[in-house]
Amino acid sequence: MTTVAVKPATMAQALTRALRDAMTADPAVHVMGEDVGTLGGVFRVTDGLAAEFGDDRCTDTPLAEAGILGTAVGMAMYGLRPVVEMQFDAFAYPAFEQLVSHVARMHNRTRGAMPLPVTVRVPYGGGIGGVEHHSDSSEAYYMATPGLHVVTPATVADAYGLLRASIASDDPVVFLEPKRLYWSKDSWNPEEPQAVEPIGRAVVRRPGRTATLITYGPSVPVCLEAAEAARAEGWDLEVVDLRSLVPFDDETVAASVRRTGRAVVVHESGGFGGPGGEIAARVTERCFHHLEAPVLRVAGFDVPYPPPMLERHHLPGVDRILDAVGRLQWEAES
Amino acid sequence: MTTVAVKPATMAQALTRALRDAMTADPAVHVMGEDVGTLGGVFRVTDGLAAEFGDDRCTDTPLAEAGILGTAVGMAMYGLRPVVEMQFDAFAYPAFEQLVSHVARMHNRTRGAMPLPVTVRVPYGGGIGGVEHHSDSSEAYYMATPGLHVVTPATVADAYGLLRASIASDDPVVFLEPKRLYWSKDSWNPEEPQAVEPIGRAVVRRPGRTATLITYGPSVPVCLEAAEAARAEGWDLEVVDLRSLVPFDDETVAASVRRTGRAVVVHESGGFGGPGGEIAARVTERCFHHLEAPVLRVAGFDVPYPPPMLERHHLPGVDRILDAVGRLQWEAES
Amino acid sequence: MTVMEQRGAYRPTPPPAWQPRTDPVPLLPDERPYRVLGTEAAAEADPALLRRLYAELVRGRRYNVQATALTKQGRLAVYPSSTGQEACEVAAALALQERDWLFPSYRDTLAAVARGVDPVQALTLLRGDWHTGYDPYEHRVAPLSTPLATQLPHAVGLAHAAHLKGDDVVALALVGDGGTSEGDFHEALNFAAVWQAPVVFLVQNNGFAISVPLAKQTAAPSLAHKAVGYGMPGRLVDGNDAVAVHQVLAEALAHARTGGGPTLIEAVTYRIDAHTNADDATRYRGDSEVEAWREHDPIALLEGELTARGIVDEDGIRAVREEAEAMAADLRERMNQDPVLDPMDLFAHVYAEPTPQLREQRDQLRAELDAEAQADADTGAAAGPEGAGR
Amino acid sequence: MTVMEQRGAYRPTPPPAWQPRTDPVPLLPDERPYRVLGTEAAAEADPALLRRLYAELVRGRRYNVQATALTKQGRLAVYPSSTGQEACEVAAALALQERDWLFPSYRDTLAAVARGVDPVQALTLLRGDWHTGYDPYEHRVAPLSTPLATQLPHAVGLAHAAHLKGDDVVALALVGDGGTSEGDFHEALNFAAVWQAPVVFLVQNNGFAISVPLAKQTAAPSLAHKAVGYGMPGRLVDGNDAVAVHQVLAEALAHARTGGGPTLIEAVTYRIDAHTNADDATRYRGDSEVEAWREHDPIALLEGELTARGIVDEDGIRAVREEAEAMAADLRERMNQDPVLDPMDLFAHVYAEPTPQLREQRDQLRAELDAEAQADADTGAAAGPEGAGR
Ligand SMILES: Cc1ncc(C[n+]2csc(CCOP(=O)(O)OP(=O)(O)O)c2C)c(N)n1
Ligand SMILES: Cc1ncc(C[n+]2csc(CCOP(=O)(O)OP(=O)(O)O)c2C)c(N)n1
Ligand SMILES: [Mg+2]
Ligand SMILES: [Mg+2]
């Protein structure tokens, strides 16, 4: 057995690699979207694919998101596995009807006769100084749509593994890519990608005893940082990375909260009507008698995503997380 | 003073009356949508308006929802107050980008210089035997979109009052009309419409002591029925009708739950990622030490809306609500 | 050479050297709808085809009448009749090869049935026991599409996929005049033209979108004139002339099959019945207009030609009608049976595998139903078959 | 008579009596882009107009260069330059009356500035201190629209509203070649034609949508050919010929103003710079193409005419350039000042009145900032001005 060097790679590189490996493994996999071909996508995630697999496997489409997703539906009906890129979060909205009324329902509507293995890649979230409409966190919309899987990686290895799993899934997957983690680096062996659990398994990123931070995507590194900082305050925080919002891993999350007795849900998406409400509610349903305090939420404010110069006030940061942890009624402890 | 007979009217009639009165009171109010003119809308809510106010005030548009809402935005920019009808819940999805990216944001984007007083009427929910795409409960999407008000009446009087308030609001309002209550009747004096609280106030529809049912729109009558049935089991249930999902009336809801110590959120929309998660989470945040049991949720299943012959299994009914009430850990009482 | 390369790389040229990329003239439709019946061209039509079209038209009309009757008997939730439009429905189905695909709109039950879908399965959506009642792959008929125009990009994508795979498959997509106003119509036609996908779009311009007449829908000279804006040919045809529709469709399908790319066809027809059984058409149109169109009935038009040319006699006509009656009787009988429903199906097909959450919900519903059954048994009430209580 | 009634009630007619509803021929564009400069028609152009156009073109180019430079200095988050397209930007602004409205796309900062918007306020979006930096009502310029083509229905609605009110107001909407593929383009044009709204659509076909060339965007003979499908006239114009663009726009605006309804104009131009400063255009196009277009530069074209006709001399040119330099210097200086930001603005404008929830969140942020400031004071750190830390 040869030893392969484990080299640092960015999340964007891991995603490119996942697409390339999926296209190599299965000729049915087609990549399509705006600027995905010659340019390699505005985030360069599809870089090199058109050169390697040809324009018909990695296609620059006309500029029309409903058309992109709608034609992908037809291609999937014919047995292909389209991987659609939406250029930015907010530019997936024109495709909303196709997503909700067709992509999410075709399997159910036809009693499984017509599955739609479509992967919709959506770069999401803020923190990169994008002007309006370039930094939305739209996961609440997708979570509320039965028939979709909603997946989001937080690490380089997961980016690869979860994207491969999404493309391989016979169900449609909305694959949310945290924009500001595209250039995050990690040691990762591209020659022997770590096996990744099937879609739907959360993971404990950092074990801890006194409270659980439940989070996903771009907020995972922030929560890990907060957990480090919390040690100074005497808190030993566990960090759970959900990885998949649908299906939701109740088991892992509830087990953690039962152990720690306290929880804060952290995400960048707006709080009201956002994912945190669902998560807090289901944790409370399952762990009520283990809870020392209500499950709290640290989220983006309930405002349209702010302009670049104000986004730092909006994004959940370490201090805001620690403040919430501090409000978990520690006095009840003694 | 002449006494006016308080006559029974349907919710649809009250809505028509609200539109008519608003159009009479303010020439800036324009009604537009598919079939709203000559036909009076598929639910006849705009019946007679084109005849009375002319085609230019009540306009049959081309069949294109993004176009309808997009042109309404432009009309509002010029000082009109468009009231847009989306023919059915699912047919509002093509207008999603206009709603999220423009309607919800224009006021904020322009620091208030350009308010958009647009009312988007959406008949929603099931229970009328509609085929697919005709029975969606889409409120979760709108709740998760800052910049929109989300309002939904459950009574004939509220239908009138809340629609008038919505049209009068300088903010955009998604006005959700529970389809299956269109023909519900109530004694209501159309000559002297009852003053309705401003948007954002919940109301206790039925006072009770032992648990609170938190609900809105089409589920309000179901909850009232459940509350009646619950008396036989010895439960005295309070029923709170939210009326407005955004803004949310934390005060009324939390006061009720603090009184009763137990709560169930009831809605027809799917449970996962639906409004109930938000509501349960915020009630828990505010009333944790008053709660004898976790806030439970009774909702539609997490499936695409079922075909007519199966919808009765999907819709939250009296039994399912009472089951949930029964799981509120009454043994802890003694 | 990839499909993309075939199209050549466009290089923008400064206006002094600018060239139009396609000659627009051949893309423009005829000035008037193309007709065969009642013209000299009718004599050349193949008698066998005429007979087949006729039998299907009569059958189709009978199906529309029967389905509408079933709504009155509470056996169908709703039925959008295509009475008056049968020539389009039937010609669409007959012009296709078996390996081709049909993408119907919500009104096109008849086209699906004419293509081979079981007449009862085609009504599942409208009876309400499930959504799509047939396996789309069996006859290559996509699910009847309720959200208007959304099926058009699907047809383009499927045709493109088949083209990429080198399969000889063409997709035919149906849409109404109202549906042409939707953004999805535009995006689908544009993708089709850019990809030169083997797809044909048939607009049934029946004059109305529910109550809204064409003048409030478009200001175009004709809907077929939209084609040139995508760089594809537009054709205008008399939608009540089954032979003309069949011919124009056959030409467009052959054009697509041989690499010629997409075509937009506007068939000028009329919706004789109300929008659906639930609609009241008297609110927005007068009888005289309907009468004018009854004079131009697709069945009568074809029957005139058939009898004039002696292709069928009275016996032949009677045989066709009897066959249609038999179909209607069978439909009636089968629709009078209550469908057997399993509420657990709610959870079975949302995903390839139910999520843990759906399994919990399925168990909850099963427990509720068991408890109900137990209660019924205890009180001696007979548990009626599912759905009978509607 | 209402606007609707003016259009008359369409009654569908059986094909034997069918009539096209508009004559399509006058709606079709010329075969080649209309040009004035370099043709005999140039001699008839008003010298005062030429001078004004020239001054604005030079100013516009300078603005583009300055704004691009500001991105390098970290003073702008991003800038989509319209270098090469100034003739369209400037002519659009100048062809409008003061009471008219302009609906720019995200690339059209220049058109907004040429219409009177403060050069710094026009860059607010791209600097990142707020979204729309100007009051749209001040110069009747709608917010720069980032989601492509979504501004087009707004323009139609505003024009329709003005028309209904009897106001003499026309709306001009700008969109790119890529934007024409969006469903909103289609829906907007259709509504405009059906309503006969006083609106003009100007497509700046600059050959690319980021990296995607026109051939992958459309197969149409020209984008102007789309007009006939809506029943409005289509015009094709040399987008680098400021005089031609101005003239075609002025005609279309006058047509709209006098009840003639909408027009679609395609201006053939070229994006000389990359998509934005963040883009690398060498990945998708070669230098020779760019060079060919540099030879057809809008400023050089007009300057040639001006000097040939002796309308400006060297002094005049120098004066124009100096004025442009002064504008650039002022822009640079003002952009080098840090904008003053109030984080509480996050909550102030979401609704006319903040909801109780937003008030809570505002209080939370204020408390956080106070605590931060206190901590900074305690540690003796100087609290820098907001935004400086970017
Ligand atoms: C996206 C969408 N919007 C609205 C509707 C509601 N609706 C159903 S049929 C119809 C009219 C359709 O008219 P047309 O396209 O001409 O088809 P026809 O009914 O005449 O066959 C409308 C508005 C819908 N089904 N889908
Ligand atoms: C709805 C939407 N989809 C995608 C984008 C991302 N995007 C920004 S500019 C652009 C290309 C626009 O091309 P074109 O319309 O030709 O305008 P140009 O950039 O050439 O001025 C794209 C795809 C967007 N802004 N909006
Ligand atoms: Mg129609
Ligand atoms: Mg362009």
Short mmCIF file of C-alpha atoms in Angstrom, two decimals, chain A residues 120-315:
data_model
loop_
_atom_site.label_atom_id
_atom_site.label_comp_id
_atom_site.label_asym_id
_atom_site.label_seq_id
_atom_site.Cartn_x
_atom_site.Cartn_y
_atom_site.Cartn_z
CA VAL A 120 -29.21 21.89 -6.94
CA ARG A 121 -26.02 23.55 -5.78
CA VAL A 122 -26.66 26.89 -4.11
CA PRO A 123 -23.80 29.05 -2.78
CA TYR A 124 -25.37 30.64 0.28
CA GLY A 125 -24.84 32.97 3.18
CA GLY A 126 -22.85 36.10 3.77
CA GLY A 127 -19.56 37.19 5.15
CA ILE A 128 -17.90 37.82 1.80
CA GLY A 129 -18.88 41.45 1.33
CA GLY A 130 -21.44 40.75 -1.34
CA VAL A 131 -23.88 43.45 -2.41
CA GLU A 132 -27.61 42.93 -1.93
CA HIS A 133 -29.08 39.63 -3.19
CA HIS A 134 -25.68 37.94 -2.94
CA SER A 135 -25.72 36.83 0.69
CA ASP A 136 -29.08 35.28 1.48
CA SER A 137 -29.51 32.26 3.70
CA SER A 138 -32.47 30.61 2.09
CA GLU A 139 -32.48 27.24 3.84
CA ALA A 140 -35.78 27.91 5.64
CA TYR A 141 -37.60 27.89 2.30
CA TYR A 142 -36.14 24.54 1.33
CA MET A 143 -36.64 22.95 4.75
CA ALA A 144 -40.33 23.77 4.56
CA THR A 145 -40.67 21.92 1.24
CA PRO A 146 -41.33 18.18 1.66
CA GLY A 147 -39.66 16.09 -1.00
CA LEU A 148 -36.32 17.87 -0.92
CA HIS A 149 -33.21 16.86 0.93
CA VAL A 150 -31.31 19.84 2.28
CA VAL A 151 -27.62 19.31 2.84
CA THR A 152 -24.80 21.67 3.77
CA PRO A 153 -21.16 20.90 4.48
CA ALA A 154 -18.94 22.71 6.94
CA THR A 155 -15.63 20.97 6.29
CA VAL A 156 -13.53 20.22 3.26
CA ALA A 157 -13.99 16.48 3.65
CA ASP A 158 -17.75 16.80 4.03
CA ALA A 159 -17.93 19.05 0.99
CA TYR A 160 -16.56 16.19 -1.04
CA GLY A 161 -18.41 13.38 0.64
CA LEU A 162 -21.79 15.04 0.91
CA LEU A 163 -21.73 16.28 -2.67
CA ARG A 164 -20.90 12.80 -3.91
CA ALA A 165 -23.69 11.40 -1.75
CA SER A 166 -26.11 14.07 -3.03
CA ILE A 167 -25.36 13.35 -6.67
CA ALA A 168 -25.70 9.64 -6.01
CA SER A 169 -29.05 10.09 -4.27
CA ASP A 170 -32.17 9.19 -6.21
CA ASP A 171 -33.94 12.05 -4.47
CA PRO A 172 -33.51 15.71 -5.28
CA VAL A 173 -31.05 17.48 -3.03
CA VAL A 174 -30.61 21.18 -2.38
CA PHE A 175 -26.91 21.37 -1.69
CA LEU A 176 -26.08 24.57 0.16
CA GLU A 177 -22.47 25.69 -0.13
CA PRO A 178 -21.34 28.19 2.51
CA LYS A 179 -19.74 30.88 0.37
CA ARG A 180 -17.40 32.12 3.00
CA LEU A 181 -15.98 28.64 3.54
CA TYR A 182 -15.09 28.14 -0.13
CA TRP A 183 -11.53 29.15 0.60
CA SER A 184 -11.31 27.46 3.98
CA LYS A 185 -8.51 24.91 4.00
CA ASP A 186 -8.12 21.59 5.62
CA SER A 187 -5.86 18.62 5.40
CA TRP A 188 -7.67 16.24 3.18
CA ASN A 189 -6.53 13.38 1.08
CA PRO A 190 -8.04 13.82 -2.34
CA GLU A 191 -6.74 10.44 -3.48
CA GLU A 192 -8.62 8.59 -0.84
CA PRO A 193 -11.59 10.68 0.15
CA GLN A 194 -12.75 9.84 3.61
CA ALA A 195 -15.90 7.84 3.60
CA VAL A 196 -18.74 10.10 4.55
CA GLU A 197 -21.83 8.92 6.32
CA PRO A 198 -24.99 8.84 4.24
CA ILE A 199 -27.04 12.02 4.04
CA GLY A 200 -28.95 12.61 7.24
CA ARG A 201 -26.31 12.08 9.93
CA ALA A 202 -25.20 14.91 12.16
CA VAL A 203 -21.80 14.76 13.75
CA VAL A 204 -20.37 15.94 17.03
CA ARG A 205 -17.52 18.21 15.96
CA ARG A 206 -16.36 18.88 19.48
CA PRO A 207 -17.44 16.91 22.50
CA GLY A 208 -18.39 18.87 25.59
CA ARG A 209 -20.32 18.44 28.79
CA THR A 210 -22.10 21.61 29.83
CA ALA A 211 -24.13 22.78 26.84
CA THR A 212 -24.64 21.96 23.17
CA LEU A 213 -24.26 24.34 20.26
CA ILE A 214 -26.39 23.02 17.40
CA THR A 215 -25.31 24.46 14.10
CA TYR A 216 -24.44 23.84 10.45
CA GLY A 217 -22.60 25.22 7.44
CA PRO A 218 -20.94 28.60 7.79
CA SER A 219 -21.63 28.81 11.53
CA VAL A 220 -19.75 25.63 12.42
CA PRO A 221 -16.28 27.24 12.56
CA VAL A 222 -17.76 30.16 14.52
CA CYS A 223 -19.25 27.77 17.06
CA LEU A 224 -15.98 25.87 17.39
CA GLU A 225 -14.25 29.16 18.06
CA ALA A 226 -16.91 30.08 20.59
CA ALA A 227 -16.46 26.72 22.31
CA GLU A 228 -12.75 27.38 22.65
CA ALA A 229 -13.39 30.83 24.04
CA ALA A 230 -15.99 29.41 26.42
CA ARG A 231 -13.40 27.38 28.23
CA ALA A 232 -12.19 30.58 29.83
CA GLU A 233 -15.67 31.03 31.29
CA GLY A 234 -15.69 27.49 32.58
CA TRP A 235 -18.08 26.13 30.00
CA ASP A 236 -17.30 22.96 28.14
CA LEU A 237 -19.42 23.22 25.00
CA GLU A 238 -20.34 20.43 22.65
CA VAL A 239 -20.71 21.42 19.00
CA VAL A 240 -23.04 19.45 16.75
CA ASP A 241 -22.75 19.98 13.00
CA LEU A 242 -26.07 18.98 11.47
CA ARG A 243 -24.71 18.53 7.92
CA SER A 244 -28.20 17.70 6.74
CA LEU A 245 -31.25 19.76 7.62
CA VAL A 246 -33.52 17.31 5.84
CA PRO A 247 -33.55 14.55 6.88
CA PHE A 248 -32.88 15.77 10.38
CA ASP A 249 -30.78 13.67 12.72
CA ASP A 250 -32.94 13.82 15.83
CA GLU A 251 -31.02 11.02 17.45
CA THR A 252 -27.60 12.64 17.50
CA VAL A 253 -28.96 16.04 18.47
CA ALA A 254 -31.24 14.81 21.22
CA ALA A 255 -28.57 12.52 22.63
CA SER A 256 -26.22 15.47 22.94
CA VAL A 257 -28.77 17.74 24.59
CA ARG A 258 -29.85 15.03 26.98
CA ARG A 259 -26.23 14.73 28.02
CA THR A 260 -25.59 18.45 28.43
CA GLY A 261 -29.03 19.70 29.49
CA ARG A 262 -28.64 23.00 27.68
CA ALA A 263 -28.60 24.04 24.06
CA VAL A 264 -28.20 27.00 21.75
CA VAL A 265 -29.03 26.81 18.06
CA VAL A 266 -26.75 28.96 15.95
CA HIS A 267 -27.26 29.98 12.35
CA GLU A 268 -26.83 32.91 10.04
CA SER A 269 -30.30 32.77 8.53
CA GLY A 270 -32.85 35.14 10.02
CA GLY A 271 -34.24 33.95 13.32
CA PHE A 272 -37.97 34.41 12.81
CA GLY A 273 -39.33 31.54 10.81
CA GLY A 274 -35.78 30.29 10.33
CA PRO A 275 -34.38 26.81 10.89
CA GLY A 276 -33.69 27.50 14.55
CA GLY A 277 -37.34 27.52 15.51
CA GLU A 278 -37.84 24.05 14.13
CA ILE A 279 -34.68 22.78 15.74
CA ALA A 280 -35.40 24.32 19.13
CA ALA A 281 -38.96 23.02 19.06
CA ARG A 282 -38.02 19.46 18.22
CA VAL A 283 -35.21 19.38 20.73
CA THR A 284 -37.59 20.64 23.39
CA GLU A 285 -40.21 18.07 22.45
CA ARG A 286 -37.64 15.31 22.86
CA CYS A 287 -35.56 16.54 25.79
CA PHE A 288 -37.95 18.61 27.88
CA HIS A 289 -37.19 16.98 31.19
CA HIS A 290 -33.48 17.12 30.59
CA LEU A 291 -33.45 20.84 29.91
CA GLU A 292 -32.16 23.23 32.54
CA ALA A 293 -33.09 26.20 30.39
CA PRO A 294 -35.05 26.87 27.25
CA VAL A 295 -33.22 26.13 24.05
CA LEU A 296 -31.99 29.53 22.86
CA ARG A 297 -31.28 30.73 19.37
CA VAL A 298 -28.54 32.92 17.98
CA ALA A 299 -29.39 33.88 14.44
CA GLY A 300 -29.18 36.63 11.90
CA PHE A 301 -31.54 39.49 12.61
CA ASP A 302 -34.97 39.56 10.99
CA VAL A 303 -33.87 42.03 8.34
CA PRO A 304 -33.00 41.83 4.66
CA TYR A 305 -29.36 40.86 4.48
CA PRO A 306 -27.33 43.98 5.34
CA PRO A 307 -24.92 45.82 3.08
CA PRO A 308 -21.29 44.67 3.28
CA MET A 309 -20.19 47.33 5.72
CA LEU A 310 -22.81 46.33 8.26
CA GLU A 311 -22.81 42.57 7.88
CA ARG A 312 -20.48 41.95 10.79
CA HIS A 313 -23.19 43.25 13.12
CA HIS A 314 -25.67 40.82 11.64
CA LEU A 315 -23.68 37.63 11.56
#
